[in-house]
Amino acid sequence: MAWIHDSDLQHEALYQVARADEFMWQRSRALGISRRRLLQWLAAGGASVLVGDAWPRQAQAAQAASSQELVVKPTPPELFFDYGSNKEMRWQNMSQRGYVVPNELFFVRNHTRTPRIDVSTWRLKVEGSGVRRPLELAYDTLRSMPSVSVIRGVECAGNGRSFFENAYGKKAQGTQWKLGAIGVAEWTGVRLRDVLDRAGLKRTAKDVMPEGLDDLKVRRPMSVAKAVAEDTILAYAMNSEPLPPDHGSPVRVLVPGWIGVANIKWVGRIEVSEEALFSHWNTDTYILIGSDYQPNPPAKGLVLSRQNLKSALELDMGAQLQAGRHRMTGRSWSAFGKITRVEYSLDRGLTWQLARLQEPRISPAWARWDFDWDARPGQHTIRVRAADEHGHAQPENVPWNEQGYLYDAVVDHPVIVA
Ligand SMILES: Nc1nc2c(c(=O)[nH]1)N[C@H]1C(S)=C(S)[C@@H](COP(=O)(O)O)O[C@H]1N2
Ligand SMILES: [Mo]
């Protein structure tokens, strides 16, 4: 993979491919077998042994604890769709609102449940072969460092998953999100690179893996290039409030543009390594498995790239409206760049009109838009599609993948007018 330049490693897809390749060389050398033999062995199902992930045991422990409270904040049915430890924002509640999602409305995605962590005893460990001075930071020390605020989105890689069922007649694995597993907030914290510098980040460091303090110790690696980016931060505030328990209190990592799970909540440890790092969350899950995707050992499929491009109306699916003129509103977002065009169709894609775009159009966050609709009685289907400054556009369909990630196709939004 020598043609992948270091600066390209900010892009998750390239990063994962490069790392997987290196990993194979390292391990095959260590095991004294050929790389080819190792690939055959992996194809036969040896990956998790090789990665050395203690996931199954942790999963059992987490299940035993599952009768306890899963989410701390109130999540009444008017505000959220309830999937146990996961709560989906109802888009309807975003109409007439400002640019960011209020903390009370922000979606929650917990692999297990929200842990309660005492700020006074919380420590952030930064350690591993990639730092010269391993350290432990207390909350007050972190708060005393220079801070930055950024407006950015966090979106679950499975957002839109339920639409695979409409398209393929079968459900993909996992929470059946509609389009509400995304939120945008103003995050305040310390640049991750400032903390890494304090720990004496080595030039030879390669990967940075934040780890959560939740039951499963959710963790997922990123390249040093992404870790030292301007807007990769250790966030302790969300929309000017201390980070709420469900969103990672006291501190979470914000990794803009990368899939939701990269934004590790309740971070307690950051491993910095001179070697490629792997976890359950980039070998077994958060990968694309399906006939259109090749396995990419040690991952069982193509490791997920960054988030993509989607649009949502600020209206429930199947909402009822009164006949007459309505201002229809919504938001579109792209992880690649600014939204430059949003179109809507009232005739199932036969004809398209331009929606009006509003400022700001932050990337990776979203752009608000609206259009006027003179609604006649009957059953209607509204479609919306967006494009960004780099020419990415929402496709008509998405190839099937077992775990139902990255559904970015145009969706049918049913509306009943009476
Ligand atoms: N420690 C930890 N971090 C985590 C998770 C988790 O379960 N544990 N879930 C991840 C996933 S899959 C997503 S989509 C985002 C959701 O962030 P939110 O709950 O603040 O909306 O957090 C990520 N960070
Ligand atoms: Mo997610």
Tab-separated table of C-alpha atoms and ligand atoms in Angstrom:
chain	number	residue	atom	x	y	z
A	1	MET	CA	0.000	0.000	0.000
A	2	ALA	CA	2.992	2.262	-0.507
A	3	TRP	CA	0.988	4.566	-2.796
A	4	ILE	CA	-1.177	5.758	0.084
A	5	HIS	CA	0.475	8.937	1.282
A	6	ASP	CA	0.493	9.774	5.001
A	7	SER	CA	-1.693	12.857	4.536
A	8	ASP	CA	-4.338	10.676	2.878
A	9	LEU	CA	-4.747	8.851	6.155
A	10	GLN	CA	-7.173	11.501	7.380
A	11	HIS	CA	-9.632	9.680	5.147
A	12	GLU	CA	-10.909	6.695	6.966
A	13	ALA	CA	-11.329	4.333	4.024
A	14	LEU	CA	-7.748	4.757	2.853
A	15	TYR	CA	-6.536	4.557	6.404
A	16	GLN	CA	-8.258	1.248	7.039
A	17	VAL	CA	-6.997	-0.302	3.835
A	18	ALA	CA	-3.430	0.792	4.526
A	19	ARG	CA	-3.518	-0.457	8.109
A	20	ALA	CA	-5.081	-3.792	7.269
A	21	ASP	CA	-2.339	-4.404	4.788
A	22	GLU	CA	0.421	-3.558	7.250
A	23	PHE	CA	-1.214	-5.649	9.911
A	24	MET	CA	-1.072	-8.705	7.684
A	25	TRP	CA	2.620	-8.264	7.044
A	26	GLN	CA	3.420	-7.765	10.725
A	27	ARG	CA	1.445	-10.736	11.925
A	28	SER	CA	2.568	-13.097	9.229
A	29	ARG	CA	6.178	-12.225	10.048
A	30	ALA	CA	5.576	-12.676	13.776
A	31	LEU	CA	3.918	-16.047	13.213
A	32	GLY	CA	6.602	-17.145	10.790
A	33	ILE	CA	4.151	-18.005	8.041
A	34	SER	CA	3.520	-16.538	4.641
A	35	ARG	CA	1.141	-13.642	4.258
A	36	ARG	CA	-0.840	-15.757	1.850
A	37	ARG	CA	-1.217	-18.596	4.337
A	38	LEU	CA	-2.367	-16.102	6.945
A	39	LEU	CA	-5.009	-14.700	4.614
A	40	GLN	CA	-6.337	-18.202	4.015
A	41	TRP	CA	-6.477	-18.818	7.719
A	42	LEU	CA	-8.322	-15.558	8.316
A	43	ALA	CA	-10.810	-16.340	5.593
A	44	ALA	CA	-11.570	-19.477	7.628
A	45	GLY	CA	-12.554	-17.303	10.592
A	46	GLY	CA	-9.428	-16.662	12.675
A	47	ALA	CA	-9.699	-12.871	12.807
A	48	SER	CA	-10.830	-12.230	16.362
A	49	VAL	CA	-8.162	-14.556	17.777
A	50	LEU	CA	-5.568	-12.622	15.884
A	51	VAL	CA	-6.809	-9.245	16.982
A	52	GLY	CA	-6.866	-10.510	20.551
A	53	ASP	CA	-10.093	-8.746	21.369
A	54	ALA	CA	-11.796	-9.816	24.582
A	55	TRP	CA	-15.159	-8.822	23.193
A	56	PRO	CA	-17.313	-11.910	23.789
A	57	ARG	CA	-16.591	-12.004	27.516
A	58	GLN	CA	-17.264	-8.299	27.902
A	59	ALA	CA	-20.507	-8.643	25.987
A	60	GLN	CA	-21.715	-11.261	28.447
A	61	ALA	CA	-20.883	-9.045	31.398
A	62	ALA	CA	-22.752	-6.186	29.765
A	63	GLN	CA	-25.801	-8.308	29.126
A	64	ALA	CA	-25.911	-9.318	32.782
A	65	ALA	CA	-26.081	-5.639	33.699
A	66	SER	CA	-28.736	-4.782	31.159
A	67	SER	CA	-31.668	-4.644	33.544
A	68	GLN	CA	-30.323	-1.343	34.863
A	69	GLU	CA	-31.128	2.100	33.497
A	70	LEU	CA	-29.942	2.432	29.903
A	71	VAL	CA	-30.218	6.151	29.250
A	72	VAL	CA	-30.298	8.937	31.835
A	73	LYS	CA	-32.170	11.829	30.202
A	74	PRO	CA	-35.959	11.751	29.720
A	75	THR	CA	-36.831	10.307	26.306
A	76	PRO	CA	-40.622	10.583	26.006
A	77	PRO	CA	-42.268	9.179	22.847
A	78	GLU	CA	-43.080	12.688	21.534
A	79	LEU	CA	-39.336	13.354	21.335
A	80	PHE	CA	-37.752	9.982	20.580
A	81	PHE	CA	-38.319	6.621	18.940
A	82	ASP	CA	-37.309	4.086	21.567
A	83	TYR	CA	-34.994	1.171	20.779
A	84	GLY	CA	-33.877	0.319	24.304
A	85	SER	CA	-30.407	1.767	24.808
A	86	ASN	CA	-30.776	3.704	21.542
A	87	LYS	CA	-33.093	6.697	21.133
A	88	GLU	CA	-33.825	8.233	17.757
A	89	MET	CA	-34.510	11.936	17.353
A	90	ARG	CA	-37.932	12.711	15.866
A	91	TRP	CA	-37.260	15.053	12.974
A	92	GLN	CA	-40.624	16.733	13.423
A	93	ASN	CA	-39.248	18.424	16.546
A	94	MET	CA	-36.477	20.148	14.607
A	95	SER	CA	-38.837	22.327	12.587
A	96	GLN	CA	-38.723	25.987	13.666
A	97	ARG	CA	-35.439	25.352	15.480
A	98	GLY	CA	-31.999	26.840	15.074
A	99	TYR	CA	-28.906	25.301	13.594
A	100	VAL	CA	-27.950	22.957	16.448
A	101	VAL	CA	-29.948	20.178	18.083
A	102	PRO	CA	-30.765	21.006	21.719
A	103	ASN	CA	-29.185	18.495	24.107
A	104	GLU	CA	-32.634	17.258	25.210
A	105	LEU	CA	-33.450	16.239	21.614
A	106	PHE	CA	-30.074	14.787	20.590
A	107	PHE	CA	-30.165	11.084	19.599
A	108	VAL	CA	-28.489	8.534	21.875
A	109	ARG	CA	-26.589	5.496	20.697
A	110	ASN	CA	-25.261	3.297	23.514
A	111	HIS	CA	-23.800	-0.138	22.890
A	112	THR	CA	-24.792	-0.951	26.466
A	113	ARG	CA	-25.910	1.824	28.793
A	114	THR	CA	-24.893	5.233	30.052
A	115	PRO	CA	-22.336	4.893	32.879
A	116	ARG	CA	-22.258	7.479	35.686
A	117	ILE	CA	-18.738	8.745	36.091
A	118	ASP	CA	-17.495	10.862	38.967
A	119	VAL	CA	-15.609	13.859	37.587
A	120	SER	CA	-13.473	14.184	40.724
A	121	THR	CA	-11.948	10.720	40.334
A	122	TRP	CA	-12.021	10.589	36.522
A	123	ARG	CA	-8.609	10.381	34.866
A	124	LEU	CA	-7.614	10.261	31.232
A	125	LYS	CA	-4.664	7.944	30.629
A	126	VAL	CA	-2.577	8.497	27.537
A	127	GLU	CA	-0.144	5.651	26.994
A	128	GLY	CA	1.415	3.197	24.573
A	129	SER	CA	4.501	2.842	22.417
A	130	GLY	CA	3.653	6.012	20.488
A	131	VAL	CA	4.274	8.446	23.381
A	132	ARG	CA	7.451	9.298	25.270
A	133	ARG	CA	5.760	10.489	28.477
A	134	PRO	CA	2.641	8.466	29.310
A	135	LEU	CA	0.343	10.606	31.427
A	136	GLU	CA	-2.807	10.762	33.473
A	137	LEU	CA	-4.887	13.910	33.239
A	138	ALA	CA	-7.447	15.027	35.800
A	139	TYR	CA	-10.566	16.893	34.692
A	140	ASP	CA	-9.339	20.220	36.114
A	141	THR	CA	-6.053	19.903	34.256
A	142	LEU	CA	-7.897	19.320	30.998
A	143	ARG	CA	-10.152	22.301	31.712
A	144	SER	CA	-7.095	24.508	32.316
A	145	MET	CA	-5.726	23.826	28.818
A	146	PRO	CA	-6.540	26.114	25.858
A	147	SER	CA	-10.056	25.355	24.607
A	148	VAL	CA	-11.770	25.486	21.235
A	149	SER	CA	-15.427	25.337	20.163
A	150	VAL	CA	-16.610	23.761	16.926
A	151	ILE	CA	-20.028	23.133	15.413
A	152	ARG	CA	-20.025	19.601	14.052
A	153	GLY	CA	-22.342	16.661	13.437
A	154	VAL	CA	-22.250	13.175	14.916
A	155	GLU	CA	-24.081	10.577	12.862
A	156	CYS	CA	-24.466	6.857	13.433
A	157	ALA	CA	-23.154	4.714	10.582
A	158	GLY	CA	-26.471	2.848	10.761
A	159	ASN	CA	-28.609	5.970	10.271
A	160	GLY	CA	-31.209	5.172	7.581
A	161	ARG	CA	-30.782	1.410	8.095
A	162	SER	CA	-34.540	0.708	8.096
A	163	PHE	CA	-34.744	1.744	4.428
A	164	PHE	CA	-32.807	-1.368	3.405
A	165	GLU	CA	-35.985	-3.286	4.201
A	166	ASN	CA	-38.073	-1.217	1.782
A	167	ALA	CA	-35.426	-1.651	-0.889
A	168	TYR	CA	-34.571	-5.357	-0.428
A	169	GLY	CA	-37.562	-6.859	1.365
A	170	LYS	CA	-35.438	-7.970	4.333
A	171	LYS	CA	-34.118	-6.216	7.411
A	172	ALA	CA	-30.444	-5.454	7.855
A	173	GLN	CA	-28.992	-6.345	11.293
A	174	GLY	CA	-29.203	-3.705	13.996
A	175	THR	CA	-31.332	-0.822	15.216
A	176	GLN	CA	-33.928	0.068	12.572
A	177	TRP	CA	-33.155	3.802	12.489
A	178	LYS	CA	-35.117	6.018	10.168
A	179	LEU	CA	-33.156	9.256	9.583
A	180	GLY	CA	-32.893	10.567	13.137
A	181	ALA	CA	-29.566	9.032	14.225
A	182	ILE	CA	-27.782	12.311	13.589
A	183	GLY	CA	-27.295	15.495	15.549
A	184	VAL	CA	-25.327	18.718	15.270
A	185	ALA	CA	-24.035	20.559	18.324
A	186	GLU	CA	-21.461	23.099	19.358
A	187	TRP	CA	-18.753	21.124	21.113
A	188	THR	CA	-16.174	22.715	23.387
A	189	GLY	CA	-13.010	21.073	24.574
A	190	VAL	CA	-9.282	20.651	24.105
A	191	ARG	CA	-7.633	19.678	20.849
A	192	LEU	CA	-6.608	16.048	21.047
A	193	ARG	CA	-3.262	17.012	19.538
A	194	ASP	CA	-2.513	19.289	22.520
A	195	VAL	CA	-2.971	16.354	24.879
A	196	LEU	CA	-0.926	14.072	22.636
A	197	ASP	CA	1.862	16.675	22.546
A	198	ARG	CA	1.869	16.840	26.315
A	199	ALA	CA	2.409	13.079	26.349
A	200	GLY	CA	5.323	13.437	23.935
A	201	LEU	CA	3.776	12.102	20.736
A	202	LYS	CA	6.514	10.298	18.823
A	203	ARG	CA	7.096	10.934	15.144
A	204	THR	CA	6.874	7.192	14.678
A	205	ALA	CA	3.407	7.005	16.267
A	206	LYS	CA	0.881	5.516	13.902
A	207	ASP	CA	-2.502	4.931	15.492
A	208	VAL	CA	-4.542	6.512	18.275
A	209	MET	CA	-7.283	4.512	19.953
A	210	PRO	CA	-9.584	6.177	22.499
A	211	GLU	CA	-11.392	3.782	24.831
A	212	GLY	CA	-14.659	4.322	26.696
A	213	LEU	CA	-15.339	3.644	30.381
A	214	ASP	CA	-18.638	1.910	29.577
A	215	ASP	CA	-19.235	-1.825	30.112
A	216	LEU	CA	-17.852	-2.859	26.738
A	217	LYS	CA	-14.969	-0.361	26.768
A	218	VAL	CA	-15.956	0.661	23.260
A	219	ARG	CA	-12.880	1.677	21.283
A	220	ARG	CA	-11.926	2.295	17.693
A	221	PRO	CA	-8.606	3.413	16.224
A	222	MET	CA	-7.849	6.402	14.032
A	223	SER	CA	-4.711	7.550	12.231
A	224	VAL	CA	-2.394	10.057	13.900
A	225	ALA	CA	-3.206	12.338	10.951
A	226	LYS	CA	-6.878	12.410	11.978
A	227	ALA	CA	-6.050	12.602	15.693
A	228	VAL	CA	-4.028	15.798	15.218
A	229	ALA	CA	-6.579	17.504	12.931
A	230	GLU	CA	-7.750	21.004	13.935
A	231	ASP	CA	-11.256	19.903	14.876
A	232	THR	CA	-10.552	16.545	16.507
A	233	ILE	CA	-11.184	17.400	20.139
A	234	LEU	CA	-11.732	16.038	23.617
A	235	ALA	CA	-15.105	17.652	24.266
A	236	TYR	CA	-16.344	18.458	27.765
A	237	ALA	CA	-19.205	20.764	26.793
A	238	MET	CA	-22.126	20.445	24.386
A	239	ASN	CA	-24.075	23.548	23.380
A	240	SER	CA	-22.504	25.474	26.308
A	241	GLU	CA	-23.607	22.941	28.922
A	242	PRO	CA	-21.343	20.400	30.619
A	243	LEU	CA	-21.412	17.256	28.477
A	244	PRO	CA	-24.566	15.345	29.538
A	245	PRO	CA	-24.138	11.770	30.877
A	246	ASP	CA	-25.723	10.157	27.785
A	247	HIS	CA	-23.378	11.986	25.447
A	248	GLY	CA	-20.163	11.016	27.204
A	249	SER	CA	-19.767	12.918	30.479
A	250	PRO	CA	-17.261	13.991	31.543
A	251	VAL	CA	-15.337	13.844	28.226
A	252	ARG	CA	-15.884	12.400	24.746
A	253	VAL	CA	-13.815	12.390	21.602
A	254	LEU	CA	-15.159	14.273	18.606
A	255	VAL	CA	-13.838	12.950	15.285
A	256	PRO	CA	-15.691	15.024	12.677
A	257	GLY	CA	-16.773	13.313	9.485
A	258	TRP	CA	-15.884	9.833	10.678
A	259	ILE	CA	-18.678	7.399	11.512
A	260	GLY	CA	-20.497	7.880	14.816
A	261	VAL	CA	-18.683	5.131	16.702
A	262	ALA	CA	-15.345	6.928	16.256
A	263	ASN	CA	-16.672	9.627	18.621
A	264	ILE	CA	-15.890	7.661	21.792
A	265	LYS	CA	-17.958	8.714	24.810
A	266	TRP	CA	-16.812	8.531	28.454
A	267	VAL	CA	-13.212	8.333	27.288
A	268	GLY	CA	-10.837	7.058	29.994
A	269	ARG	CA	-7.801	5.920	28.093
A	270	ILE	CA	-6.113	6.678	24.829
A	271	GLU	CA	-3.678	4.191	23.410
A	272	VAL	CA	-1.084	5.615	21.073
A	273	SER	CA	0.882	3.027	19.164
A	274	GLU	CA	3.725	2.707	16.736
A	275	GLU	CA	1.857	-0.287	15.369
A	276	ALA	CA	-1.505	-0.531	13.674
A	277	LEU	CA	-4.327	-0.978	16.196
A	278	PHE	CA	-7.508	-2.997	15.796
A	279	SER	CA	-10.662	-3.592	17.803
A	280	HIS	CA	-13.938	-5.430	17.516
A	281	TRP	CA	-15.449	-2.218	16.130
A	282	ASN	CA	-13.315	-2.160	12.998
A	283	THR	CA	-12.966	-5.886	12.336
A	284	ASP	CA	-16.345	-7.498	13.166
A	285	THR	CA	-18.740	-4.567	13.102
A	286	TYR	CA	-18.790	-1.231	11.268
A	287	ILE	CA	-17.670	-2.979	8.124
A	288	LEU	CA	-19.530	-3.606	4.889
A	289	ILE	CA	-20.383	-7.264	4.377
A	290	GLY	CA	-22.245	-8.264	1.241
A	291	SER	CA	-21.730	-9.587	-2.254
A	292	ASP	CA	-20.692	-6.116	-3.464
A	293	TYR	CA	-17.884	-5.875	-0.911
A	294	GLN	CA	-14.613	-7.769	-0.528
A	295	PRO	CA	-13.361	-9.000	2.860
A	296	ASN	CA	-10.394	-6.950	4.019
A	297	PRO	CA	-8.555	-9.043	6.656
A	298	PRO	CA	-8.337	-8.783	9.583
A	299	ALA	CA	-11.773	-7.205	9.012
A	300	LYS	CA	-14.565	-9.466	7.793
A	301	GLY	CA	-15.577	-6.955	5.156
A	302	LEU	CA	-14.724	-3.521	3.866
A	303	VAL	CA	-14.009	-1.320	6.874
A	304	LEU	CA	-16.367	1.643	6.879
A	305	SER	CA	-15.268	4.882	5.385
A	306	ARG	CA	-16.486	8.222	6.562
A	307	GLN	CA	-20.127	9.235	6.814
A	308	ASN	CA	-21.909	10.204	3.594
A	309	LEU	CA	-24.694	12.391	2.206
A	310	LYS	CA	-28.340	12.448	3.296
A	311	SER	CA	-31.467	14.603	3.538
A	312	ALA	CA	-34.400	14.649	5.920
A	313	LEU	CA	-37.672	16.532	6.100
A	314	GLU	CA	-38.532	17.945	9.524
A	315	LEU	CA	-41.667	15.884	9.572
A	316	ASP	CA	-42.712	12.447	10.830
A	317	MET	CA	-42.980	9.705	8.216
A	318	GLY	CA	-46.684	9.512	7.286
A	319	ALA	CA	-47.421	12.889	8.909
A	320	GLN	CA	-50.906	14.383	8.395
A	321	LEU	CA	-51.181	17.927	7.071
A	322	GLN	CA	-54.163	20.127	6.334
A	323	ALA	CA	-54.803	20.990	2.713
A	324	GLY	CA	-53.323	24.353	1.719
A	325	ARG	CA	-50.009	26.134	1.606
A	326	HIS	CA	-47.162	24.836	3.766
A	327	ARG	CA	-43.572	25.816	4.225
A	328	MET	CA	-41.743	22.505	4.154
A	329	THR	CA	-38.404	22.461	5.957
A	330	GLY	CA	-35.533	20.059	6.327
A	331	ARG	CA	-31.796	19.568	6.461
A	332	SER	CA	-29.158	17.904	4.272
A	333	TRP	CA	-25.636	16.918	5.220
A	334	SER	CA	-22.445	15.601	3.705
A	335	ALA	CA	-19.273	14.419	5.416
A	336	PHE	CA	-17.284	15.448	2.343
A	337	GLY	CA	-18.046	19.131	1.994
A	338	LYS	CA	-20.575	21.941	1.874
A	339	ILE	CA	-24.088	21.266	0.620
A	340	THR	CA	-24.555	23.173	-2.636
A	341	ARG	CA	-27.876	21.916	-4.034
A	342	VAL	CA	-31.061	20.427	-2.604
A	343	GLU	CA	-33.968	19.350	-4.813
A	344	TYR	CA	-37.384	17.936	-4.049
A	345	SER	CA	-39.865	15.910	-6.040
A	346	LEU	CA	-43.597	15.604	-5.446
A	347	ASP	CA	-44.129	13.058	-8.236
A	348	ARG	CA	-41.836	10.185	-7.214
A	349	GLY	CA	-38.816	11.510	-9.009
A	350	LEU	CA	-40.330	12.462	-12.376
A	351	THR	CA	-39.614	16.157	-11.925
A	352	TRP	CA	-37.425	18.008	-9.429
A	353	GLN	CA	-37.469	21.562	-8.096
A	354	LEU	CA	-34.796	23.452	-6.196
A	355	ALA	CA	-35.261	24.019	-2.471
A	356	ARG	CA	-34.010	27.282	-0.906
A	357	LEU	CA	-30.754	26.808	0.995
A	358	GLN	CA	-30.028	28.686	4.201
A	359	GLU	CA	-26.758	29.673	5.806
A	360	PRO	CA	-24.679	28.487	7.506
A	361	ARG	CA	-23.675	25.338	5.646
A	362	ILE	CA	-20.971	23.949	7.909
A	363	SER	CA	-19.204	20.728	6.960
A	364	PRO	CA	-19.239	18.179	8.404
A	365	ALA	CA	-22.544	19.385	9.829
A	366	TRP	CA	-25.637	20.290	7.799
A	367	ALA	CA	-27.532	22.885	5.765
A	368	ARG	CA	-31.144	23.861	6.396
A	369	TRP	CA	-33.528	24.309	3.455
A	370	ASP	CA	-37.179	24.948	2.709
A	371	PHE	CA	-39.757	25.058	-0.073
A	372	ASP	CA	-43.398	26.020	-0.314
A	373	TRP	CA	-45.974	23.380	-1.083
A	374	ASP	CA	-49.597	23.877	-1.967
A	375	ALA	CA	-50.865	20.574	-0.609
A	376	ARG	CA	-53.981	19.003	-2.155
A	377	PRO	CA	-55.956	16.343	-0.296
A	378	GLY	CA	-54.678	12.814	-0.813
A	379	GLN	CA	-51.683	10.603	-0.178
A	380	HIS	CA	-48.373	12.082	-1.232
A	381	THR	CA	-44.758	11.053	-1.422
A	382	ILE	CA	-42.024	13.632	-1.062
A	383	ARG	CA	-38.470	12.917	-2.149
A	384	VAL	CA	-35.487	15.118	-1.390
A	385	ARG	CA	-31.947	14.798	-2.706
A	386	ALA	CA	-28.816	16.796	-2.028
A	387	ALA	CA	-25.399	17.334	-3.589
A	388	ASP	CA	-22.214	18.826	-2.154
A	389	GLU	CA	-19.432	21.066	-3.413
A	390	HIS	CA	-17.357	18.095	-4.546
A	391	GLY	CA	-20.088	16.665	-6.735
A	392	HIS	CA	-21.230	13.913	-4.382
A	393	ALA	CA	-24.961	13.322	-4.782
A	394	GLN	CA	-27.466	11.018	-3.143
A	395	PRO	CA	-27.880	7.847	-5.218
A	396	GLU	CA	-31.131	6.108	-6.191
A	397	ASN	CA	-30.149	2.961	-4.313
A	398	VAL	CA	-27.465	1.485	-2.071
A	399	PRO	CA	-25.956	-2.012	-2.463
A	400	TRP	CA	-27.044	-4.385	0.286
A	401	ASN	CA	-24.781	-4.873	3.303
A	402	GLU	CA	-25.627	-7.237	6.165
A	403	GLN	CA	-25.157	-4.737	8.968
A	404	GLY	CA	-27.083	-2.035	7.141
A	405	TYR	CA	-24.589	0.826	7.147
A	406	LEU	CA	-24.387	4.033	5.149
A	407	TYR	CA	-27.828	4.079	3.545
A	408	ASP	CA	-27.670	7.384	1.699
A	409	ALA	CA	-30.189	6.841	-1.114
A	410	VAL	CA	-33.145	9.146	-1.708
A	411	VAL	CA	-36.078	8.011	0.465
A	412	ASP	CA	-39.833	8.176	0.008
A	413	HIS	CA	-41.427	10.358	2.662
A	414	PRO	CA	-45.160	9.651	2.848
A	415	VAL	CA	-47.465	12.539	3.791
A	416	ILE	CA	-51.248	12.440	4.122
A	417	VAL	CA	-53.161	15.622	3.322
A	418	ALA	CA	-56.744	15.922	4.548
B	1	LIG	N1	-17.833	4.561	24.866
B	1	LIG	C1	-18.754	4.574	23.892
B	1	LIG	N2	-18.669	5.512	22.933
B	1	LIG	C2	-19.578	5.550	21.948
B	1	LIG	C3	-20.632	4.603	21.881
B	1	LIG	C4	-20.720	3.637	22.923
B	1	LIG	O1	-21.616	2.787	22.974
B	1	LIG	N3	-19.759	3.659	23.910
B	1	LIG	N4	-21.496	4.638	20.812
B	1	LIG	C5	-20.943	5.217	19.586
B	1	LIG	C6	-21.896	5.336	18.498
B	1	LIG	S1	-22.201	3.895	17.636
B	1	LIG	C7	-22.418	6.542	18.106
B	1	LIG	S2	-23.387	6.662	16.748
B	1	LIG	C8	-22.161	7.772	18.891
B	1	LIG	C9	-23.483	8.367	19.346
B	1	LIG	O2	-23.284	9.515	20.102
B	1	LIG	P1	-24.486	10.116	20.975
B	1	LIG	O3	-25.054	9.014	21.815
B	1	LIG	O4	-23.891	11.234	21.757
B	1	LIG	O5	-25.523	10.627	20.003
B	1	LIG	O6	-21.347	7.526	20.032
B	1	LIG	C10	-20.327	6.582	19.854
B	1	LIG	N5	-19.485	6.532	21.010
B	2	MO	MO	-23.272	4.426	15.678
